[in-house]
Amino acid sequence: MNAPQPPSDLSGTSAWRVADIEALFAEPFLDLLYQAQGVHRQHFAGNEVQLSSLLSVKTGGCPEDCAYCPQSAHFDTGVAAGRLLLLEQVLEAARAARAAGATRFCMGAAWRSPRARDMEKLCEMVRAVGALGLETCMTLGMLNRAQALALGEAGLDYYNHNLDTAPEFYGEIISTRTYQDRLDTLREVRAGGIKVCCGGIVGLGETRAQRAAFIAELANLEPYPESVPINQLVQVPGTPLAGIEAVDPFEFVRTIAVARITMPRAMVRLSAGREAMDEALQALCFAAGANSIFYGERLLTTGNPQVEQDRALFERLGLRPQPLASA
Ligand code: SAM
Ligand code: DTB
Ligand code: SF4
C-alpha cells in the first residue's frame, strides 16, 4: 500500500495543502484507519504505546486568556495560583512516574513565559529528572533564544508548545498572543537544539476545514514535530468553552489518523480528554496511529484515567509500553 505523500508543486517543494488534508478527513472511516495503521507500521513497532507523565510545576494565575484553560487568571475556575515547585517535589513525582513505568516526564507551568530568575531552577529540574533516566519535556510558554539555549544545554529533550488550532480560528480562542508568537517560539526551541512537541485541541468549536488547516500547519513545519499531542477539550466550568457541543468521537479518531498519515514518524499522543472516552474509543485512537498517552492520575489540573485502569486496558488490547529508544 502506498502511503499518501504531500504533493510536490512545480518548484519541487512539497507541502500539505489544506484541501489534501480535507480529502483525507472525508475518506470512509475504515479506509482512513487502514491507511493510518499502514503508515504507522512502516515507522513503528505495532502494539507499542509510549507512557508519558505530566506534572504541573507552577499552577494557575496565568495572564493569558486561552478560552479552554482552567489556569487562566481571566476566568473563575477555582484553580488556585501556586508557586514554582521545589526541585525535591519535582524529583519525587518523577521517581514515582518512573516507578509506575513512564519513560517521559513533562513539566508544565502556567506562564506566558518563564522569568529570568526561574531559569536556573528550571535547568536544575531538567538535569535532575534526566539523571533518573527519563526523557524530559517542559512546557513553560514563550521562550526567547537565550532561554531555549539554556534549557537545551541543560539537556532538555522536548519542549511542548502547541499551535492548538487553525491560524484563522486562533483569534477566537486567545487574544493575548498571536499565532506568529507561537511559531517564533517553535523556531527558538529548534535553535536551542531541543526536539519539538507540538499539537493542539479538538473540540474548541472549530470546523472540519479548520481542523484540516491546523493539521496542515503542523505537518508543514520544517521539520514536522517529533511529538504531536492531540487533546480533546476538557470542558472546565468557568472557562468560556464550558458547555460547548462536544466533537463527534469519530471525528476525533479521524484527526488522529490524519495526524499519523501526514506526520508518519512523529509520536502521536492521545492526550487530554481520555477520562471522557470509553475504552472502545481509545482503542480506535490506537488503531488510527496514536502511540503515546499521558499516564498517571492527573494531567495538569484535571483528571486522567487511573494507572490500574490503563494497565488493564493495555492487557485487554495486547499493548506494551514503549521502551526508551536508548534502553
Ligand atoms: N502555559 C503554557 C502554554 O500554554 O504553552 C504551557 C501549559 S498549557 C496548559 C499546555 C497546553 O495544554 C495548551 O497549549 C493546550 O493545548 C492544553 N490544554 C490546556 N487546557 C486544556 C483543556 N481544558 N483541554 C485540553 N487541552 C488543554
Ligand atoms: C498537551 O498538549 N496537553 C497537556 C500538555 N500538553 C502540557 C496539558 C493538558 C491540560 C489539560 C487541562 C488541565 O489538566 O489543566
Ligand atoms: Fe496560560 Fe498555557 Fe493556560 Fe494559556 S494554556 S492560559 S498560556 S497556562
Coordinates of C-alpha atoms and ligand atoms in Angstrom, one line a residue:
M1 CA 0.0 0.0 0.0
N2 CA 1.4 3.4 -0.9
A3 CA 1.2 5.9 1.9
P4 CA -0.1 9.4 0.8
Q5 CA 2.6 12.0 0.4
P6 CA 2.4 15.7 0.3
P7 CA 2.0 16.7 -3.3
S8 CA 5.0 18.4 -5.0
D9 CA 4.4 21.7 -6.7
L10 CA 6.2 22.8 -9.9
S11 CA 9.1 24.3 -7.9
G12 CA 9.7 20.8 -6.5
T13 CA 8.9 21.7 -2.9
S14 CA 6.3 19.6 -1.2
A15 CA 3.8 20.8 1.3
W16 CA 0.4 19.6 2.5
R17 CA -2.4 21.7 1.1
V18 CA -5.4 22.1 3.3
A19 CA -7.6 20.6 0.5
D20 CA -5.4 17.4 0.5
I21 CA -5.9 17.1 4.2
E22 CA -9.7 17.7 4.0
A23 CA -9.8 14.9 1.4
L24 CA -8.2 12.6 3.9
F25 CA -10.8 13.6 6.6
A26 CA -13.5 12.9 4.0
E27 CA -12.5 9.3 3.3
P28 CA -14.6 6.4 4.5
F29 CA -13.7 5.8 8.2
L30 CA -12.3 2.3 7.7
D31 CA -10.2 3.3 4.7
L32 CA -8.7 6.1 6.7
L33 CA -8.0 3.9 9.6
Y34 CA -6.5 1.2 7.4
Q35 CA -4.2 3.8 5.8
A36 CA -3.2 5.3 9.1
Q37 CA -2.3 1.9 10.6
G38 CA -0.3 1.0 7.5
V39 CA 1.7 4.2 7.7
H40 CA 2.2 3.6 11.4
R41 CA 3.6 0.2 10.9
Q42 CA 6.1 1.4 8.4
H43 CA 7.7 3.5 11.1
F44 CA 6.9 2.0 14.5
A45 CA 6.5 -1.4 16.0
G46 CA 2.9 -2.3 16.3
N47 CA 1.2 -2.6 19.7
E48 CA 3.7 -0.3 21.4
V49 CA 2.5 2.8 23.2
Q50 CA 4.7 5.4 25.0
L51 CA 3.8 6.3 28.6
S52 CA 4.4 10.0 29.4
S53 CA 3.6 11.5 32.8
L54 CA 2.8 15.1 33.5
L55 CA 3.4 17.4 36.4
S56 CA 2.3 20.9 36.9
V57 CA 5.4 22.6 38.4
K58 CA 3.6 26.0 38.5
T59 CA -0.1 26.1 38.6
G60 CA -2.8 28.7 37.9
G61 CA -2.8 32.5 37.8
C62 CA -1.7 32.7 34.2
P63 CA -2.0 36.1 32.5
E64 CA -3.0 34.6 29.1
D65 CA -6.7 34.3 28.2
C66 CA -6.8 30.9 26.3
A67 CA -10.6 30.2 26.3
Y68 CA -10.1 26.5 27.1
C69 CA -7.8 26.8 30.0
P70 CA -8.7 26.4 33.7
Q71 CA -5.4 28.0 34.7
S72 CA -6.1 31.4 33.1
A73 CA -6.4 34.2 35.7
H74 CA -9.1 35.7 33.4
F75 CA -11.7 33.0 34.4
D76 CA -13.0 31.9 37.7
T77 CA -12.4 28.1 37.7
G78 CA -11.5 27.5 41.3
V79 CA -7.8 26.7 40.4
A80 CA -5.6 28.4 42.9
A81 CA -2.4 30.1 41.8
G82 CA 0.7 28.3 43.2
R83 CA 4.4 28.9 43.2
L84 CA 7.1 27.1 41.3
L85 CA 7.6 23.7 43.0
L86 CA 10.9 22.9 44.7
L87 CA 13.4 20.5 43.0
E88 CA 12.7 17.8 45.6
Q89 CA 8.9 17.9 44.9
V90 CA 9.6 17.5 41.2
L91 CA 12.0 14.7 41.7
E92 CA 9.6 12.9 44.0
A93 CA 6.9 13.0 41.3
A94 CA 9.4 12.0 38.6
R95 CA 10.6 9.0 40.6
A96 CA 7.0 7.9 41.2
A97 CA 6.3 8.2 37.4
R98 CA 9.4 6.2 36.6
A99 CA 8.4 3.5 39.1
A100 CA 4.9 3.3 37.5
G101 CA 6.5 2.7 34.1
A102 CA 6.6 6.2 32.4
T103 CA 9.6 6.9 30.2
R104 CA 8.9 10.6 29.5
F105 CA 8.2 13.2 32.1
C106 CA 6.7 16.5 31.1
M107 CA 6.8 19.6 33.4
G108 CA 4.2 22.3 32.8
A109 CA 4.0 25.8 34.0
A110 CA 1.0 28.3 33.7
W111 CA 3.2 31.1 32.4
R112 CA 3.1 33.4 29.4
S113 CA 6.9 32.9 29.5
P114 CA 9.4 31.9 32.2
R115 CA 11.0 34.7 34.3
A116 CA 14.8 35.2 34.2
R117 CA 15.1 34.4 37.9
D118 CA 13.5 30.9 37.4
M119 CA 15.7 29.7 34.6
E120 CA 18.4 28.2 36.8
K121 CA 15.8 26.3 38.8
L122 CA 14.2 25.0 35.7
C123 CA 17.6 23.9 34.3
E124 CA 18.3 22.1 37.6
M125 CA 15.0 20.3 37.2
V126 CA 15.9 19.2 33.7
R127 CA 19.3 17.9 34.8
A128 CA 17.9 16.1 37.8
V129 CA 14.9 14.4 36.0
G130 CA 17.2 13.5 33.1
A131 CA 19.6 11.9 35.5
L132 CA 16.8 9.5 36.6
G133 CA 16.9 8.1 33.0
L134 CA 13.6 9.7 32.0
E135 CA 13.1 11.7 28.8
T136 CA 12.5 15.3 29.8
C137 CA 9.9 17.7 28.4
M138 CA 8.9 21.1 29.5
T139 CA 6.0 23.5 28.6
L140 CA 6.5 26.9 30.0
G141 CA 5.0 29.3 27.5
M142 CA 7.0 31.5 25.1
L143 CA 10.8 31.2 25.0
N144 CA 13.5 33.6 23.7
R145 CA 16.7 32.3 22.2
A146 CA 18.8 32.6 25.4
Q147 CA 16.2 30.6 27.4
A148 CA 16.0 27.9 24.7
L149 CA 19.8 27.6 24.6
A150 CA 19.9 27.4 28.4
L151 CA 17.3 24.6 28.5
G152 CA 19.0 22.8 25.6
E153 CA 22.3 22.9 27.3
A154 CA 20.7 21.5 30.5
G155 CA 19.8 18.5 28.4
L156 CA 16.0 19.2 27.8
D157 CA 14.9 16.6 25.3
Y158 CA 11.5 18.1 24.2
Y159 CA 9.7 21.4 24.5
N160 CA 5.9 21.3 24.3
H161 CA 4.3 24.4 22.7
N162 CA 1.0 23.8 20.9
L163 CA -0.3 25.6 17.9
D164 CA -3.7 24.5 19.3
T165 CA -5.9 25.2 16.3
A166 CA -6.1 26.7 12.8
P167 CA -4.5 30.2 12.3
E168 CA -7.8 31.7 11.1
F169 CA -9.6 30.4 14.2
Y170 CA -6.9 31.2 16.8
G171 CA -8.1 34.7 17.5
E172 CA -11.4 33.4 18.6
I173 CA -9.8 31.4 21.3
I174 CA -6.8 33.5 22.5
S175 CA -6.4 37.3 22.3
T176 CA -3.2 37.8 24.4
R177 CA -0.8 36.3 21.9
T178 CA -0.7 35.6 18.2
Y179 CA -0.1 32.5 16.1
Q180 CA 3.1 34.1 15.0
D181 CA 4.3 34.3 18.6
R182 CA 3.8 30.5 18.8
L183 CA 5.7 29.9 15.6
D184 CA 8.5 32.2 16.8
T185 CA 8.9 30.1 20.0
L186 CA 9.0 26.9 18.0
R187 CA 11.8 28.4 15.9
E188 CA 13.8 29.3 19.1
V189 CA 13.2 25.8 20.5
R190 CA 14.8 24.3 17.4
A191 CA 17.7 26.8 17.7
G192 CA 18.2 25.6 21.2
G193 CA 18.7 22.1 20.0
I194 CA 15.5 20.8 21.6
K195 CA 13.0 18.5 19.9
V196 CA 9.6 19.9 19.3
C197 CA 6.4 18.6 20.9
C198 CA 3.5 20.5 19.2
G199 CA -0.1 19.7 18.7
G200 CA -3.4 21.1 19.7
I201 CA -7.0 20.7 20.8
V202 CA -10.0 19.2 19.1
G203 CA -13.5 20.4 20.1
L204 CA -12.9 24.1 20.5
G205 CA -15.9 24.8 18.1
E206 CA -13.7 24.7 15.0
T207 CA -15.0 23.4 11.7
R208 CA -13.6 20.3 9.9
A209 CA -11.9 22.7 7.4
Q210 CA -10.2 24.4 10.4
R211 CA -9.1 21.1 11.8
A212 CA -7.6 20.3 8.5
A213 CA -5.8 23.7 8.4
F214 CA -4.5 23.1 11.9
I215 CA -3.0 19.7 10.9
A216 CA -1.6 21.3 7.7
E217 CA 0.3 23.9 9.9
L218 CA 1.8 21.1 12.0
A219 CA 2.7 18.8 9.0
N220 CA 4.3 21.7 7.1
L221 CA 6.6 22.8 9.9
E222 CA 10.1 22.0 8.7
P223 CA 10.8 19.6 10.2
Y224 CA 7.4 18.5 11.5
P225 CA 7.3 18.0 15.3
E226 CA 8.8 14.8 16.8
S227 CA 5.8 14.6 19.1
V228 CA 2.2 15.6 18.4
P229 CA -0.2 15.8 21.3
I230 CA -3.8 15.7 20.1
N231 CA -6.0 16.8 23.0
Q232 CA -9.8 16.6 23.2
L233 CA -11.1 19.7 25.0
V234 CA -11.6 19.0 28.7
Q235 CA -14.5 21.3 29.5
V236 CA -13.9 23.1 32.8
P237 CA -16.7 25.1 34.4
G238 CA -15.8 28.8 34.5
T239 CA -14.0 28.7 31.2
P240 CA -15.7 30.3 28.2
L241 CA -15.8 27.0 26.4
A242 CA -17.6 25.1 29.1
G243 CA -20.9 23.7 27.7
I244 CA -19.8 23.9 24.1
E245 CA -21.1 21.0 21.9
A246 CA -18.7 18.0 22.1
V247 CA -17.0 16.9 19.0
D248 CA -18.2 13.6 17.3
P249 CA -15.9 10.9 18.7
F250 CA -15.3 9.5 15.2
E251 CA -14.1 13.0 14.1
F252 CA -11.6 12.9 16.9
V253 CA -10.3 9.5 15.7
R254 CA -10.1 10.9 12.2
T255 CA -8.0 13.7 13.4
I256 CA -5.6 11.2 15.0
A257 CA -5.5 9.2 11.7
V258 CA -4.8 12.3 9.6
A259 CA -2.0 13.4 12.0
R260 CA -0.4 9.9 11.7
I261 CA -0.6 9.9 7.9
T262 CA 0.8 13.4 7.5
M263 CA 3.5 13.1 10.2
P264 CA 4.5 9.5 9.8
R265 CA 7.5 9.4 12.1
A266 CA 6.0 11.6 14.9
M267 CA 4.9 10.2 18.3
V268 CA 1.2 11.0 18.1
R269 CA -0.2 11.3 21.6
L270 CA -3.7 10.6 22.6
S271 CA -3.6 13.4 25.2
A272 CA -6.1 15.3 27.4
G273 CA -9.7 14.1 27.3
R274 CA -9.2 10.3 27.8
E275 CA -11.2 10.4 31.1
A276 CA -14.3 11.2 29.0
M277 CA -13.6 8.4 26.4
D278 CA -14.6 4.8 26.8
E279 CA -12.1 2.1 26.2
A280 CA -13.5 1.2 22.7
L281 CA -12.9 4.8 21.6
Q282 CA -9.4 4.8 23.0
A283 CA -8.7 1.5 21.1
L284 CA -9.9 3.2 17.9
C285 CA -7.4 6.0 18.5
F286 CA -4.6 3.4 18.8
A287 CA -5.8 1.8 15.6
A288 CA -5.7 5.2 14.0
G289 CA -2.0 5.5 14.9
A290 CA -1.8 7.1 18.3
N291 CA 1.3 5.6 20.0
S292 CA 1.6 7.7 23.2
I293 CA -0.6 8.6 26.1
F294 CA -0.5 10.7 29.2
Y295 CA -0.2 8.3 32.1
G296 CA -0.9 8.9 35.7
E297 CA -4.0 10.2 37.6
R298 CA -3.5 13.8 36.8
L299 CA -2.9 16.0 33.8
L300 CA -2.1 19.5 35.0
T301 CA -5.2 20.5 36.9
T302 CA -7.7 17.9 35.7
G303 CA -8.1 14.2 36.0
N304 CA -6.8 11.3 33.8
P305 CA -7.6 7.6 34.0
Q306 CA -6.2 5.6 36.9
V307 CA -2.9 3.8 36.3
E308 CA -4.6 0.4 37.1
Q309 CA -7.3 1.2 34.5
D310 CA -4.7 1.9 31.8
R311 CA -2.7 -1.2 32.7
A312 CA -5.9 -3.3 32.4
L313 CA -6.7 -1.6 29.0
F314 CA -3.2 -2.4 27.8
E315 CA -3.6 -6.0 28.9
R316 CA -7.0 -6.4 27.1
L317 CA -5.7 -4.9 23.9
G318 CA -2.3 -6.6 24.0
L319 CA -0.4 -3.3 24.1
R320 CA 3.0 -2.9 25.5
P321 CA 4.7 0.2 27.0
Q322 CA 7.3 1.5 24.5
P323 CA 10.8 1.0 25.9
L324 CA 13.1 4.0 25.8
A325 CA 15.0 4.2 22.5
S326 CA 18.4 4.1 24.3
A327 CA 17.3 1.4 26.7
Ligands
SAM1 N1 1.3 27.9 29.6 C1 2.0 27.1 28.6 C2 1.4 27.2 27.2 O1 0.2 27.5 27.1 O2 2.1 27.0 26.3 C3 2.1 25.7 29.0 C4 1.0 24.9 29.6 S1 -0.6 24.8 28.7 C5 -1.7 24.2 29.9 C6 -0.3 23.5 27.6 C7 -1.4 23.0 26.7 O3 -2.4 22.4 27.4 C8 -2.2 24.1 25.9 O4 -1.5 24.5 24.8 C9 -3.4 23.3 25.5 O5 -3.2 22.6 24.2 C10 -3.5 22.2 26.6 N2 -4.7 22.5 27.4 C11 -4.9 23.4 28.3 N3 -6.2 23.4 28.8 C12 -6.8 22.3 28.2 C13 -8.1 21.8 28.3 N4 -9.0 22.3 29.1 N5 -8.4 20.7 27.4 C14 -7.5 20.2 26.6 N6 -6.2 20.7 26.5 C15 -5.9 21.8 27.3
DTB2 C1 -0.6 19.0 26.0 O1 -0.8 19.1 24.7 N1 -1.6 18.6 26.8 C2 -1.1 18.6 28.2 C3 0.4 19.0 28.0 N2 0.5 19.3 26.6 C4 1.0 20.0 28.8 C5 -1.9 19.5 29.0 C6 -3.4 19.1 29.1 C7 -4.0 20.0 30.1 C8 -5.5 19.6 30.3 C9 -6.1 20.6 31.3 C10 -5.5 20.6 32.7 O2 -5.3 19.5 33.3 O3 -5.3 21.6 33.3
SF4_3 FE1 -1.8 30.1 30.4 FE2 -1.0 28.0 29.0 FE3 -3.4 28.0 30.1 FE4 -3.0 29.6 28.1 S1 -2.9 27.3 28.1 S2 -3.9 30.2 30.0 S3 -0.8 30.2 28.4 S4 -1.4 28.0 31.2

